[in-house]
Coordinates of C-alpha atoms in Angstrom, one line a residue:
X30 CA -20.4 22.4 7.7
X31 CA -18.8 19.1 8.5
X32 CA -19.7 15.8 6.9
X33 CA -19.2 12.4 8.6
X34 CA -19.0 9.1 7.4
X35 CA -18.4 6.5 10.3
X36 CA -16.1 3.6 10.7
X37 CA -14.6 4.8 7.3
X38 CA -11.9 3.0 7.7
X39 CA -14.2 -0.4 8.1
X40 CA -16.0 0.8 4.9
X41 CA -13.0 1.1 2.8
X42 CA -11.4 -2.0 4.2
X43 CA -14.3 -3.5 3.6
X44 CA -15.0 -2.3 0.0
X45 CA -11.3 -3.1 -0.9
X46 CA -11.3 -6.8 0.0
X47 CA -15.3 -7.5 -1.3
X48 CA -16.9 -8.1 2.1
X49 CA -20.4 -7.1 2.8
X50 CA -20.7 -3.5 4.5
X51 CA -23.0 -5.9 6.9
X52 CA -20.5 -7.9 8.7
X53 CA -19.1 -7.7 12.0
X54 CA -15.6 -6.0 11.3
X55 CA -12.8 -4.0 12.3
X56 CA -9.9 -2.6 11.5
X57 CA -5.8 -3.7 13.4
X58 CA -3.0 -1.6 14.1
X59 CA -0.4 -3.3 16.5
X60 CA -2.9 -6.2 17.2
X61 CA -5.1 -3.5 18.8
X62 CA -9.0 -2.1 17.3
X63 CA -8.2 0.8 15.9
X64 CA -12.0 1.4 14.8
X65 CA -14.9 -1.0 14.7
X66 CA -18.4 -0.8 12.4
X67 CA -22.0 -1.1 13.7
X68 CA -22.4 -4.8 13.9
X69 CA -19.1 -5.6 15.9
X70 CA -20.3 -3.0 18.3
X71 CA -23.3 -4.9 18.9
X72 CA -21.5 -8.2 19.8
X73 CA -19.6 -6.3 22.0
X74 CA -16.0 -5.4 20.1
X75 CA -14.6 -1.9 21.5
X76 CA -12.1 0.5 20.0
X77 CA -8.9 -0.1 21.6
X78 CA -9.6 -3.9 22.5
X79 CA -7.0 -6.6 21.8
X80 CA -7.2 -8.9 19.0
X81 CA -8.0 -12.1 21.2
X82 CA -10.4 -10.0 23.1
X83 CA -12.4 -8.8 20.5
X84 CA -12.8 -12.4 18.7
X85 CA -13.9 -13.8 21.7
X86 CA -16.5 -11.4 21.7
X87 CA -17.3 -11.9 18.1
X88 CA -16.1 -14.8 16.8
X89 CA -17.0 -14.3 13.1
X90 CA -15.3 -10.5 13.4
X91 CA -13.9 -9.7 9.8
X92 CA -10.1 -8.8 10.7
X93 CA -8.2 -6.1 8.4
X94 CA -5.4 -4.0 8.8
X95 CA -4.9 -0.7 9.1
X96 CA -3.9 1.7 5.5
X97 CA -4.3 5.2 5.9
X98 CA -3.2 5.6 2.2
X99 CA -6.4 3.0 1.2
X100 CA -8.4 5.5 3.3
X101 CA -7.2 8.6 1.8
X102 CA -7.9 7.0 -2.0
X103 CA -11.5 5.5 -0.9
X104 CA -12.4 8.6 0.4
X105 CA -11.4 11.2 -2.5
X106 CA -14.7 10.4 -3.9
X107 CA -16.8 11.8 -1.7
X108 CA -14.3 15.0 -2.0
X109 CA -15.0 15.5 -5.6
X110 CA -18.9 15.0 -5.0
X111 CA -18.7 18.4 -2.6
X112 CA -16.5 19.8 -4.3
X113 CA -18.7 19.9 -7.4
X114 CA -21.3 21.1 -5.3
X115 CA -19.2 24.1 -3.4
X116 CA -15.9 24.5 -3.7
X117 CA -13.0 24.6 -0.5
X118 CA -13.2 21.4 0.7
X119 CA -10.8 20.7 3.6
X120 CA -10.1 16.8 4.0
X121 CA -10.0 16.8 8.1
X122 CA -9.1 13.4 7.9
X123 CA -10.3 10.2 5.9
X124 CA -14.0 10.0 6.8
X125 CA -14.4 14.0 7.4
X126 CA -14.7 16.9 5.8
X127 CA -15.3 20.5 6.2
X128 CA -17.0 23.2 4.2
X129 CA -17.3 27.3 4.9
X130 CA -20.5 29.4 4.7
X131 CA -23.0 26.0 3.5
X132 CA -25.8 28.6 4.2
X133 CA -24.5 31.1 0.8
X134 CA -25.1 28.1 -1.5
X135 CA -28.7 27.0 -2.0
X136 CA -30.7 30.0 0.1
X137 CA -30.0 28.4 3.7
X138 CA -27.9 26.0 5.3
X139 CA -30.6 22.8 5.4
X140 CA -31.2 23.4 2.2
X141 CA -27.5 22.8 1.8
X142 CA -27.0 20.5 4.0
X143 CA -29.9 18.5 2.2
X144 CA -28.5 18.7 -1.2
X145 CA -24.7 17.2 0.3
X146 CA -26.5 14.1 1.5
X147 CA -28.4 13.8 -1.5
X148 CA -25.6 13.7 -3.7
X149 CA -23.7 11.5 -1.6
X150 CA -26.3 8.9 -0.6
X151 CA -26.6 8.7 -4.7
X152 CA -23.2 8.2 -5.0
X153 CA -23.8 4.8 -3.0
X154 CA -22.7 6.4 0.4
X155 CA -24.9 5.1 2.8
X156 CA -23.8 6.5 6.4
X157 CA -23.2 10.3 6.0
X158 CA -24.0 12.8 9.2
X159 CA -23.7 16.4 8.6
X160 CA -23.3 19.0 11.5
X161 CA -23.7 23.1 11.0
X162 CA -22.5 25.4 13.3
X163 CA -20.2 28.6 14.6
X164 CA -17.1 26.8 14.9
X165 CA -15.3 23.5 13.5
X166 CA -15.7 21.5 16.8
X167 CA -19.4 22.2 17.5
X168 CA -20.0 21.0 13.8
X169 CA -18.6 18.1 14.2
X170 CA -20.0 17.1 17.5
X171 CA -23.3 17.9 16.0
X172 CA -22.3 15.6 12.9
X173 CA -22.1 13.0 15.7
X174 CA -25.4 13.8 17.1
X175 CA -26.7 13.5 13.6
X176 CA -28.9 10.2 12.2
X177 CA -27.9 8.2 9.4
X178 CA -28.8 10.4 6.3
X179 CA -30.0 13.4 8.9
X180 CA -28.3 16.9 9.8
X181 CA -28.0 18.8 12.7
X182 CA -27.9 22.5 12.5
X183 CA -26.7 24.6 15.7
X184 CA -28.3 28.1 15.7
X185 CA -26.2 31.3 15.0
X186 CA -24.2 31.9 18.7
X187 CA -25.5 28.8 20.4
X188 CA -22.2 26.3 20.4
X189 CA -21.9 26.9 24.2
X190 CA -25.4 25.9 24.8
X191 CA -25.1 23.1 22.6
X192 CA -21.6 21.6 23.8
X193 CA -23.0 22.1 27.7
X194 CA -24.8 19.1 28.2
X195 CA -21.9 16.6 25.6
X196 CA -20.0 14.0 28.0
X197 CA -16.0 15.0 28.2
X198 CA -15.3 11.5 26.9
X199 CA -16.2 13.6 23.2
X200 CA -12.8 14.9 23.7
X201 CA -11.4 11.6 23.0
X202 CA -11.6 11.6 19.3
X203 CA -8.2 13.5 19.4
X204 CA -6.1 10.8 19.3
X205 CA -3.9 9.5 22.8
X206 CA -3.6 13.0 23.9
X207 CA -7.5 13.4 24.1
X208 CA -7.8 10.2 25.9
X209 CA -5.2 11.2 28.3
X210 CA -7.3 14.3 29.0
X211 CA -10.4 12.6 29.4
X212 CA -9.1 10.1 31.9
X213 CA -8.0 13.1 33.8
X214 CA -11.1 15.1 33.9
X215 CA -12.8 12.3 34.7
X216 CA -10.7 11.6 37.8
X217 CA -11.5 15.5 38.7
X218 CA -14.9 14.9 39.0
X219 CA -15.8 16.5 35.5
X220 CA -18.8 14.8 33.6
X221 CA -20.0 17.3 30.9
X222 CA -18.2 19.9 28.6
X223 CA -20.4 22.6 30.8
X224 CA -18.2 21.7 33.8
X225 CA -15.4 22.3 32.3
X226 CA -16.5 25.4 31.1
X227 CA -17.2 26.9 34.0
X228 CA -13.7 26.4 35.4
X229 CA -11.7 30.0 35.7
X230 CA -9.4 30.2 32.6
X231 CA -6.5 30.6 34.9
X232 CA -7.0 27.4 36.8
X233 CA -6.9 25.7 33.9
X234 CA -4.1 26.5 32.6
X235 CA -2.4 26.1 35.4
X236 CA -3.3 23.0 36.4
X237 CA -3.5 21.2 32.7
X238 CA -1.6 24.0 30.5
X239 CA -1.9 25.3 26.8
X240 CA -3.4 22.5 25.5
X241 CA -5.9 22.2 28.7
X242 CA -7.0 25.5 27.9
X243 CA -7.0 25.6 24.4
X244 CA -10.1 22.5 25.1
X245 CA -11.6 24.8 27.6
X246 CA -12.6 27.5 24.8
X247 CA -13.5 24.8 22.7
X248 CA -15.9 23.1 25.4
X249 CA -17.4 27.2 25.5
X250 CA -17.9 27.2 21.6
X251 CA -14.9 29.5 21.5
X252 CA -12.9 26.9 18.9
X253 CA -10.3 29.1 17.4
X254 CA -8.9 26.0 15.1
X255 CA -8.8 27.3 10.9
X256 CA -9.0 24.6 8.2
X257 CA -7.5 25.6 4.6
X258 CA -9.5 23.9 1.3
X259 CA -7.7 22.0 -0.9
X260 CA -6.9 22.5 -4.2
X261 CA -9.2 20.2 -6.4
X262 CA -6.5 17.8 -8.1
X263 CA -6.1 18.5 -12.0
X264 CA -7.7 15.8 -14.2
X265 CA -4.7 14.8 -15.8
X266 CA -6.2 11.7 -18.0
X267 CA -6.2 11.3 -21.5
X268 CA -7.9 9.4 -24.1
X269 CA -8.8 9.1 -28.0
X270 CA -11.9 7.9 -29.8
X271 CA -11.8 5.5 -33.0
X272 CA -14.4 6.9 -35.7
X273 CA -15.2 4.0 -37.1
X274 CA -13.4 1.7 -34.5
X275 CA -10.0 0.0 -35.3
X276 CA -9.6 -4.0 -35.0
X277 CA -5.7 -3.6 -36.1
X278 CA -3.1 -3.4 -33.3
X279 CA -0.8 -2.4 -35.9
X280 CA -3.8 1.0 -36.5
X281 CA -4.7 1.4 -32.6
X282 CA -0.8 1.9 -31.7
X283 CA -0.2 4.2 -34.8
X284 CA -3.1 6.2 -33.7
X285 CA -2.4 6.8 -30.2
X286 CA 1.1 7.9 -30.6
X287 CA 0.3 11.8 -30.5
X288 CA -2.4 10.9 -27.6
X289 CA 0.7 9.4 -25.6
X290 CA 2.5 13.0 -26.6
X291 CA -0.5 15.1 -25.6
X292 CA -0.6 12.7 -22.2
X293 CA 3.3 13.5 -20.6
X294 CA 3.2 17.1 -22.2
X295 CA 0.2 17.7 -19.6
X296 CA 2.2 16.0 -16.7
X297 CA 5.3 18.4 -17.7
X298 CA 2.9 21.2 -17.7
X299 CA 2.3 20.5 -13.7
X300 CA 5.8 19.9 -13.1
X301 CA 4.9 16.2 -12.6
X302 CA 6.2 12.5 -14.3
X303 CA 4.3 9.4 -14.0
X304 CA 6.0 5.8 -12.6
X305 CA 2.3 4.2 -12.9
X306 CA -0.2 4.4 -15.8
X307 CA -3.4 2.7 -16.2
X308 CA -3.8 1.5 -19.8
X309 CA -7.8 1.0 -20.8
X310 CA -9.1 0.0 -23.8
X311 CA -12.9 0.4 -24.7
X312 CA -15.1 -1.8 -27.3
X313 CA -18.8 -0.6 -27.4
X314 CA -18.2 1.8 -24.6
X315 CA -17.3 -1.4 -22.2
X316 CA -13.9 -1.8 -20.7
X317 CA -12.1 -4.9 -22.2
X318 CA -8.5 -4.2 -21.1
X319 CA -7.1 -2.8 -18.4
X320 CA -3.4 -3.2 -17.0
X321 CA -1.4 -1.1 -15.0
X322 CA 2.0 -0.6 -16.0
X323 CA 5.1 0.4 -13.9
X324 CA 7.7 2.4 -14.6
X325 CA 11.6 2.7 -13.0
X326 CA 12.1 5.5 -13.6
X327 CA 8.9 7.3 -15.3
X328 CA 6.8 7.5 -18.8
X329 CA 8.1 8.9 -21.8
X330 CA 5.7 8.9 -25.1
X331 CA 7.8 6.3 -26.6
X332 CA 7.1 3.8 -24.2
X333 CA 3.2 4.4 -23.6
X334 CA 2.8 3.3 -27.1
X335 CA 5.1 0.4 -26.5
X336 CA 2.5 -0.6 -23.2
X337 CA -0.1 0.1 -25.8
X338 CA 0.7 -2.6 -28.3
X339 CA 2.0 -5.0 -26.2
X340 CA -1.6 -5.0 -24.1
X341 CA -3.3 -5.5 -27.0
X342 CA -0.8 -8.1 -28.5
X343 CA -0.8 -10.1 -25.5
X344 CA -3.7 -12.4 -24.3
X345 CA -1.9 -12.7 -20.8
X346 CA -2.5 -8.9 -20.4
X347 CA -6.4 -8.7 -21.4
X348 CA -9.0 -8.0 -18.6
X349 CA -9.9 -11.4 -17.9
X350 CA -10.3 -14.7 -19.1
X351 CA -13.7 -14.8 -20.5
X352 CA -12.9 -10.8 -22.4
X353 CA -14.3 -10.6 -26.0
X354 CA -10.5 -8.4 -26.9
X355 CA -8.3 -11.3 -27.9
X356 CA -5.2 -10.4 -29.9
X357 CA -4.3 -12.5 -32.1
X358 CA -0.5 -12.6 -33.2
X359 CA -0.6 -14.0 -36.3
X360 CA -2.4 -11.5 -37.5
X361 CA -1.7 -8.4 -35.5
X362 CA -5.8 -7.9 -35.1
X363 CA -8.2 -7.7 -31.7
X364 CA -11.6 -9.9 -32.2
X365 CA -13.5 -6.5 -31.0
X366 CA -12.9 -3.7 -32.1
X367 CA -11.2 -0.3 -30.2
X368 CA -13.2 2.4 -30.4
X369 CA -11.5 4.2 -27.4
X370 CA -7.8 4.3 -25.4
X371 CA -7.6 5.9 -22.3
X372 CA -4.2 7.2 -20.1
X373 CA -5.1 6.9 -16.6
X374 CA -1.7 8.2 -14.3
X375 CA -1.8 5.9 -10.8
X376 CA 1.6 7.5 -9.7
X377 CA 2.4 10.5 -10.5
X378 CA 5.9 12.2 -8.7
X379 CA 7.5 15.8 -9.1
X380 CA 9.5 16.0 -12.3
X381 CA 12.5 17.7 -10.3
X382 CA 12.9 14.1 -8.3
X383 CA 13.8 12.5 -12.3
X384 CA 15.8 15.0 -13.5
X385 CA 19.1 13.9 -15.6
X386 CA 22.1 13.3 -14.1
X387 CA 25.3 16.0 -15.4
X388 CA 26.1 14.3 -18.4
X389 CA 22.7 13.6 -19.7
X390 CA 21.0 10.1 -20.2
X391 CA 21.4 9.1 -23.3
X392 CA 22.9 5.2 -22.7
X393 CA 20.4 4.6 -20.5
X394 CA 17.9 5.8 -22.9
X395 CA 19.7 3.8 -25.4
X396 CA 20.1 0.6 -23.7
X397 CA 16.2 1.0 -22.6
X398 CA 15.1 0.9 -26.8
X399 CA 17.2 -1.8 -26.9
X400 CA 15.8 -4.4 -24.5
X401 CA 12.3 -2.7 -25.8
X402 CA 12.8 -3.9 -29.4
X403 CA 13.7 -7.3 -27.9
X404 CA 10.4 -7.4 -25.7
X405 CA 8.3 -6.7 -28.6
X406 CA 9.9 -9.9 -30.7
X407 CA 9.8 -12.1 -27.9
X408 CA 7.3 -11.1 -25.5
X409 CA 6.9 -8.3 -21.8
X410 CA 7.6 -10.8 -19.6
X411 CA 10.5 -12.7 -21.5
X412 CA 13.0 -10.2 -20.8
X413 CA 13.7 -9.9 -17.2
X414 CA 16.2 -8.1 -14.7
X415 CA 17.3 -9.1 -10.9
X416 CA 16.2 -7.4 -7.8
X417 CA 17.4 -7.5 -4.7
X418 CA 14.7 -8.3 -1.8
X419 CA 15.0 -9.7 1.6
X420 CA 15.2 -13.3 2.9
X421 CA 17.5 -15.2 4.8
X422 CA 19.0 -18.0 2.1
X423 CA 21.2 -16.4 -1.0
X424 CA 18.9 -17.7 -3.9
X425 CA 15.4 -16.1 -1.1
X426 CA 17.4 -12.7 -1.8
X427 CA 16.8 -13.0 -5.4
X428 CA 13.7 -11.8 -7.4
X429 CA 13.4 -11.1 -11.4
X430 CA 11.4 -8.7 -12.5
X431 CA 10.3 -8.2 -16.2
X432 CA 12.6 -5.6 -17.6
X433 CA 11.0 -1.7 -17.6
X434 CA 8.6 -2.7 -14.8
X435 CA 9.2 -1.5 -11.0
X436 CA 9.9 -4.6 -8.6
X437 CA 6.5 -4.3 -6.2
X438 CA 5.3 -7.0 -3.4
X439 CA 9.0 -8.1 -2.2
X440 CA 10.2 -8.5 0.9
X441 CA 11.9 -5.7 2.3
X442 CA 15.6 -5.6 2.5
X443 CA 15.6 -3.7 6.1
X444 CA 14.5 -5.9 7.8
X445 CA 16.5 -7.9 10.4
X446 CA 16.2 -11.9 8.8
X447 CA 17.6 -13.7 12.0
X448 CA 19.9 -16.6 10.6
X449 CA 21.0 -14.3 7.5
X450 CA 24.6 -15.4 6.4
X451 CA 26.6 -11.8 6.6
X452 CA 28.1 -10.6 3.8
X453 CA 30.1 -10.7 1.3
X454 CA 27.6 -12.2 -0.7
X455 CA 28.3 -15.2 -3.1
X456 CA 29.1 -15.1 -6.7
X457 CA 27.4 -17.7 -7.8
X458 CA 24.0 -19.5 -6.5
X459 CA 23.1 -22.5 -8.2
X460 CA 19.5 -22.8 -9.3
X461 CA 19.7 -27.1 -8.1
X462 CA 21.8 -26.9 -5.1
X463 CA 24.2 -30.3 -5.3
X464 CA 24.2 -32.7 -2.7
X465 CA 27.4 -32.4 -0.7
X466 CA 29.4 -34.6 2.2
X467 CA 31.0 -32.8 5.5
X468 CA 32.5 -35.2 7.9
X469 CA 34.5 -34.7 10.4
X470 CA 38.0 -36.4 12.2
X471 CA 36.8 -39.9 12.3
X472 CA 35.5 -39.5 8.9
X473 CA 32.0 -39.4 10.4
X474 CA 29.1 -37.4 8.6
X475 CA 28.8 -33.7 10.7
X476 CA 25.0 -33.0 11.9
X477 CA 23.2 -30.5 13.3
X478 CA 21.2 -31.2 16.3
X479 CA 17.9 -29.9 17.6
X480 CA 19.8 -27.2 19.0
X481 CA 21.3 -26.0 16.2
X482 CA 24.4 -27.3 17.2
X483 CA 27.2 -29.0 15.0
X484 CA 28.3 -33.4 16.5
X485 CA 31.9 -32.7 15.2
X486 CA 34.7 -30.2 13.8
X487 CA 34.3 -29.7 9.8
X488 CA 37.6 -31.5 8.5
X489 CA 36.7 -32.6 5.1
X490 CA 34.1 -31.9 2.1
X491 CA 33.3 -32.6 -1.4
X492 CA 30.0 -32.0 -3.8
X493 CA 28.6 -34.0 -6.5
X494 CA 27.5 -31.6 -8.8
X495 CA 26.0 -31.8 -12.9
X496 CA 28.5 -30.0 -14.2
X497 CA 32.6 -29.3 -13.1
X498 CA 32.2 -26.0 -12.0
X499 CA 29.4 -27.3 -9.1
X500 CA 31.7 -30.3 -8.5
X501 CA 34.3 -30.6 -5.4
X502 CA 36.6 -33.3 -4.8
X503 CA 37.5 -34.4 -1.3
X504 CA 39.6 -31.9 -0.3
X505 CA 40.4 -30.5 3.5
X506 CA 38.9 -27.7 4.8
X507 CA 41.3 -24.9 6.3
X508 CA 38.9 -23.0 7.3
X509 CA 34.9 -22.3 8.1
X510 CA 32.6 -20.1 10.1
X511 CA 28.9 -20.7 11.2
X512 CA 26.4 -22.1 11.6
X513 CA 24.1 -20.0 11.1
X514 CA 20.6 -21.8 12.0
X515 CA 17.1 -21.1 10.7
X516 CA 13.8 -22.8 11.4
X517 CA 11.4 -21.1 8.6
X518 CA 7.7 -22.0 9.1
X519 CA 7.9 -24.4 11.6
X520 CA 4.3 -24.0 12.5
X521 CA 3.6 -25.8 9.0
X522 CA 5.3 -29.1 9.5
X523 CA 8.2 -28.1 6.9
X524 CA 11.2 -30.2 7.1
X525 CA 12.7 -29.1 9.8
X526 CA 15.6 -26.7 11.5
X527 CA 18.5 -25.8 8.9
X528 CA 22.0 -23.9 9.1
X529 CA 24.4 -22.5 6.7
X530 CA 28.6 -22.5 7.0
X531 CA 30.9 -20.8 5.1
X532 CA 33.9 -23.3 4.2
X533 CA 37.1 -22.6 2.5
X534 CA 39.1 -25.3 0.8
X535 CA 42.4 -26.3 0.9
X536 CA 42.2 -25.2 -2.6
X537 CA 41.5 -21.4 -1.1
X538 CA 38.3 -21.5 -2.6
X539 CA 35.2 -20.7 -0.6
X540 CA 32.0 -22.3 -0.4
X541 CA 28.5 -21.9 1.2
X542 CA 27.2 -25.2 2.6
X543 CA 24.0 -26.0 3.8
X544 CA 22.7 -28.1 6.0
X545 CA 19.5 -29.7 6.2
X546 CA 17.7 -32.8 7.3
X547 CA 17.6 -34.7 3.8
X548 CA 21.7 -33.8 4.4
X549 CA 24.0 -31.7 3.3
X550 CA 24.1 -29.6 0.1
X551 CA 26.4 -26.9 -2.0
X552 CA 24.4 -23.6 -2.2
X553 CA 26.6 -21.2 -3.8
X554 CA 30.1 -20.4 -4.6
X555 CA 32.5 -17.5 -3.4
X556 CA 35.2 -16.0 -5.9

């Protein structure tokens, strides 16, 4: 048995950003359709059309990108709802599935085949095809001969019949490779999957080799391709119940401590760690808080109960705005009570990838209870460490991230950033750049022109900073490289084209200057 949900990839796109399943929509990769829902196809958008094309076709086409991992996650739903029906599912890919022997569950395989799209259509999945037959490509052609909500069922030994009268263009759905094929058959004068099944096995592997004849006894219901089920994931949640419910923050962390034990002794049990848990906390069986927290390196008990309290200590960390949990720190009490914590792992990684290092880690473990303590007097977020990301300016590079959390939604550092100033990097960037003054032999002010070019030799500098150590007297320069020119977000009417140069003084001090149209200023220092 194979199941198919269409245009998955539209659906969870679609689900994920709050759009109505109804809108025109499809999906990018490389500026290209990657796959397109029922109502784009009606205005006229194709798979593998360009951007511009398909929005002149559809102008009010929803655009989102491609994310096979948001696929993969939207989809293992609809996994566990077969699975609790028949286990040895095999995920084919985000959208279909595959399923041995339906007939051996309910008595025969429509009754089976009825019961799968029951469940899922209760489950709020709308579109679902199913397809029964010999072989795994006849089922899932006849999933794709299927109505919304219907099944098609091939008899025992009649793929080739079935598949006889299919256009080649089925062949296709294999990715570029298919398509190649097609286009070739096509060319040969080749309509149906009957035509090329009556072609002599040696003639076509001659003339299209292994993998032209490995689709010829798949066009003659001969598919030889195996499929292995997957291994339902473990549930590896946890949570504790308040009898009577506690309003004490003080109470709820005390009590979840050997919870938070029971939690990572379960991971270790699988040989995993987790870098991501999803706190929840329940009032009147209603989800009032919920925050994911991140992890460097990955959870220990000690610091789930730390998450723990300072959730519920903090109003910045509550569900929302309008939640009835409100801790108040005065007191050390929630205005509704807990009656329920729950351990959700988001990201969970082998244990072997965190093992300690030779000589154990106990500093780092030491250092970490440390800053710990200090977030707990003080606040998460007032404790904070530097990150590296990407970006183009010294102070663009920097990013602080609060201290036990993992730095997510930077810019990445491997990327090239034209107009980057090369290393070494500077010592020290100043938070308020100074203003500065570059002039050159006749003592005129230096400028960069629309060209990124520089009206005269750099002879002489000096900054006017607020303190001594961002303050330069006039002094000759001996030396100085650049520029190096960027023009960030022009299409925005921003201020205009920049460049950066290194100077050295004639103290032998060196400098990064920058220069912009409001004039020149002192970035950062080298030492």
């Amino acid at each position: 048995m194979v199941v198919w949900c269409p245009d998955w990839s539209v659906v969870a796109a679609l689900e994920e950003a709050g759009r109505s399943s109804r809108s025109p929509a499809a999906v990018l990769a490389a500026n290209v359709v990657e796959v397109c829902n029922g109502p784009a196809r009606s205005e006229g958008v194709r798979r593998g059309q360009r951007r511009r094309d398909a929005q002149a076709r559809c102008p009010e086409l929803v655009l989102l990108p491609a994310s096979p991992d948001r696929d993969a996650r939207a989809f293992e739903p609809v996994l566990a709802v077969v699975e609790d029906l028949r286990p040895g599912v095999a995920a084919l890919r985000p959208g279909l599935l595959a399923v041995r022997a339906p007939g051996s569950w309910y008595g025969t395989e429509t009754d089976a085949a009825a019961t799968v799209c029951q469940a899922l259509v209760e489950g709020e999945v709308w579109d679902v095809r199913i397809g029964i037959a010999d072989d795994l490509f006849t089922a899932e052609q006849a999933a794709r001969t299927a109505e919304v909500q219907q099944w098609v069922v091939v008899p025992e030994g009649g793929s080739a019949a079935f598949l006889r009268g299919l256009p080649v263009r089925v062949l296709a759905d294999d990715g570029p490779r298919g398509r190649e094929l097609v286009g070739l058959l096509q060319r040969l004068g080749l309509r149906t999957l009957g035509d090329l099944a009556d072609l002599p096995a040696d003639a076509v592997e001659q003339r299209l080799g292994a993998h032209g004849a490995a689709v010829r006894r798949r066009a003659r219901g001969e598919d030889r391709t195996l499929f292995a089920a997957r291994t339902p994931p473990p549930e590896l949640d946890v949570a504790v119940s308040f009898e009577p419910a506690l309003a004490s923050v003080e109470a709820i962390t005390f009590s979840v401590r050997t919870t938070a034990e029971r939690f990572v002794d379960q991971l270790a049990h699988h040989q995993l760690v987790a870098t991501g848990v999803r706190v929840e906390a329940e009032s009147d069986g209603v989800v009032c808080s919920s925050r994911t927290w991140l992890h460097p390196r990955h959870f220990g008990a000690r610091d789930l109960v730390d998450r723990v309290h300072w959730q519920l200590q903090s109003a910045g960390s509550t569900s929302g705005a309008g939640s009835s949990l409100r801790a108040r720190k005065d007191t050390g009490r929630v205005h509704a009570p807990v009656d329920r914590v729950r351990f959700v792992p988001e990201l969970v990684e082998p244990a072997a990838a965190h093992g300690e290092a030779l000589w154990g880690s106990a500093s780092d473990d030491l250092v970490e209870r440390g800053v710990a303590r200090v977030q707990g007097m003080v606040g998460f977020d007032a404790v904070q460490r530097p990150v590296l990301q990407g970006g183009r300016s010294p102070a663009a590079r920097q990013a602080l991230v609060p201290w036990g959390e993992r730095a997510v939604d930077l810019r990445p550092v491997d990327r090239p950033w034209p107009g980057r100033v090369p290393g070494p990097a500077p010592v020290r960037v100043f938070a308020t750049p100074p203003q500065a003054e570059v002039v050159d032999d006749a003592g005129r002010d230096v400028r960069l022109t629309e060209r990124g070019v520089v009206t005269g030799e750099l002879r002489r500098f000096r900054a006017r900073g607020a303190s001594p150590e961002q303050s330069v007297p006039w002094q000759p320069v001996s030396a100085w490289a650049g520029p190096w020119p960027v023009d960030e977000a022009w299409w925005t009417g921003g201020a205009g084209p920049t460049a950066r140069f290194q100077v050295v003084g004639a103290d032998g001090r060196a400098w990064l200057l920058v220069r912009s149209p409001e004039g020149w200023a002192l970035e950062a220092g080298y030492d």
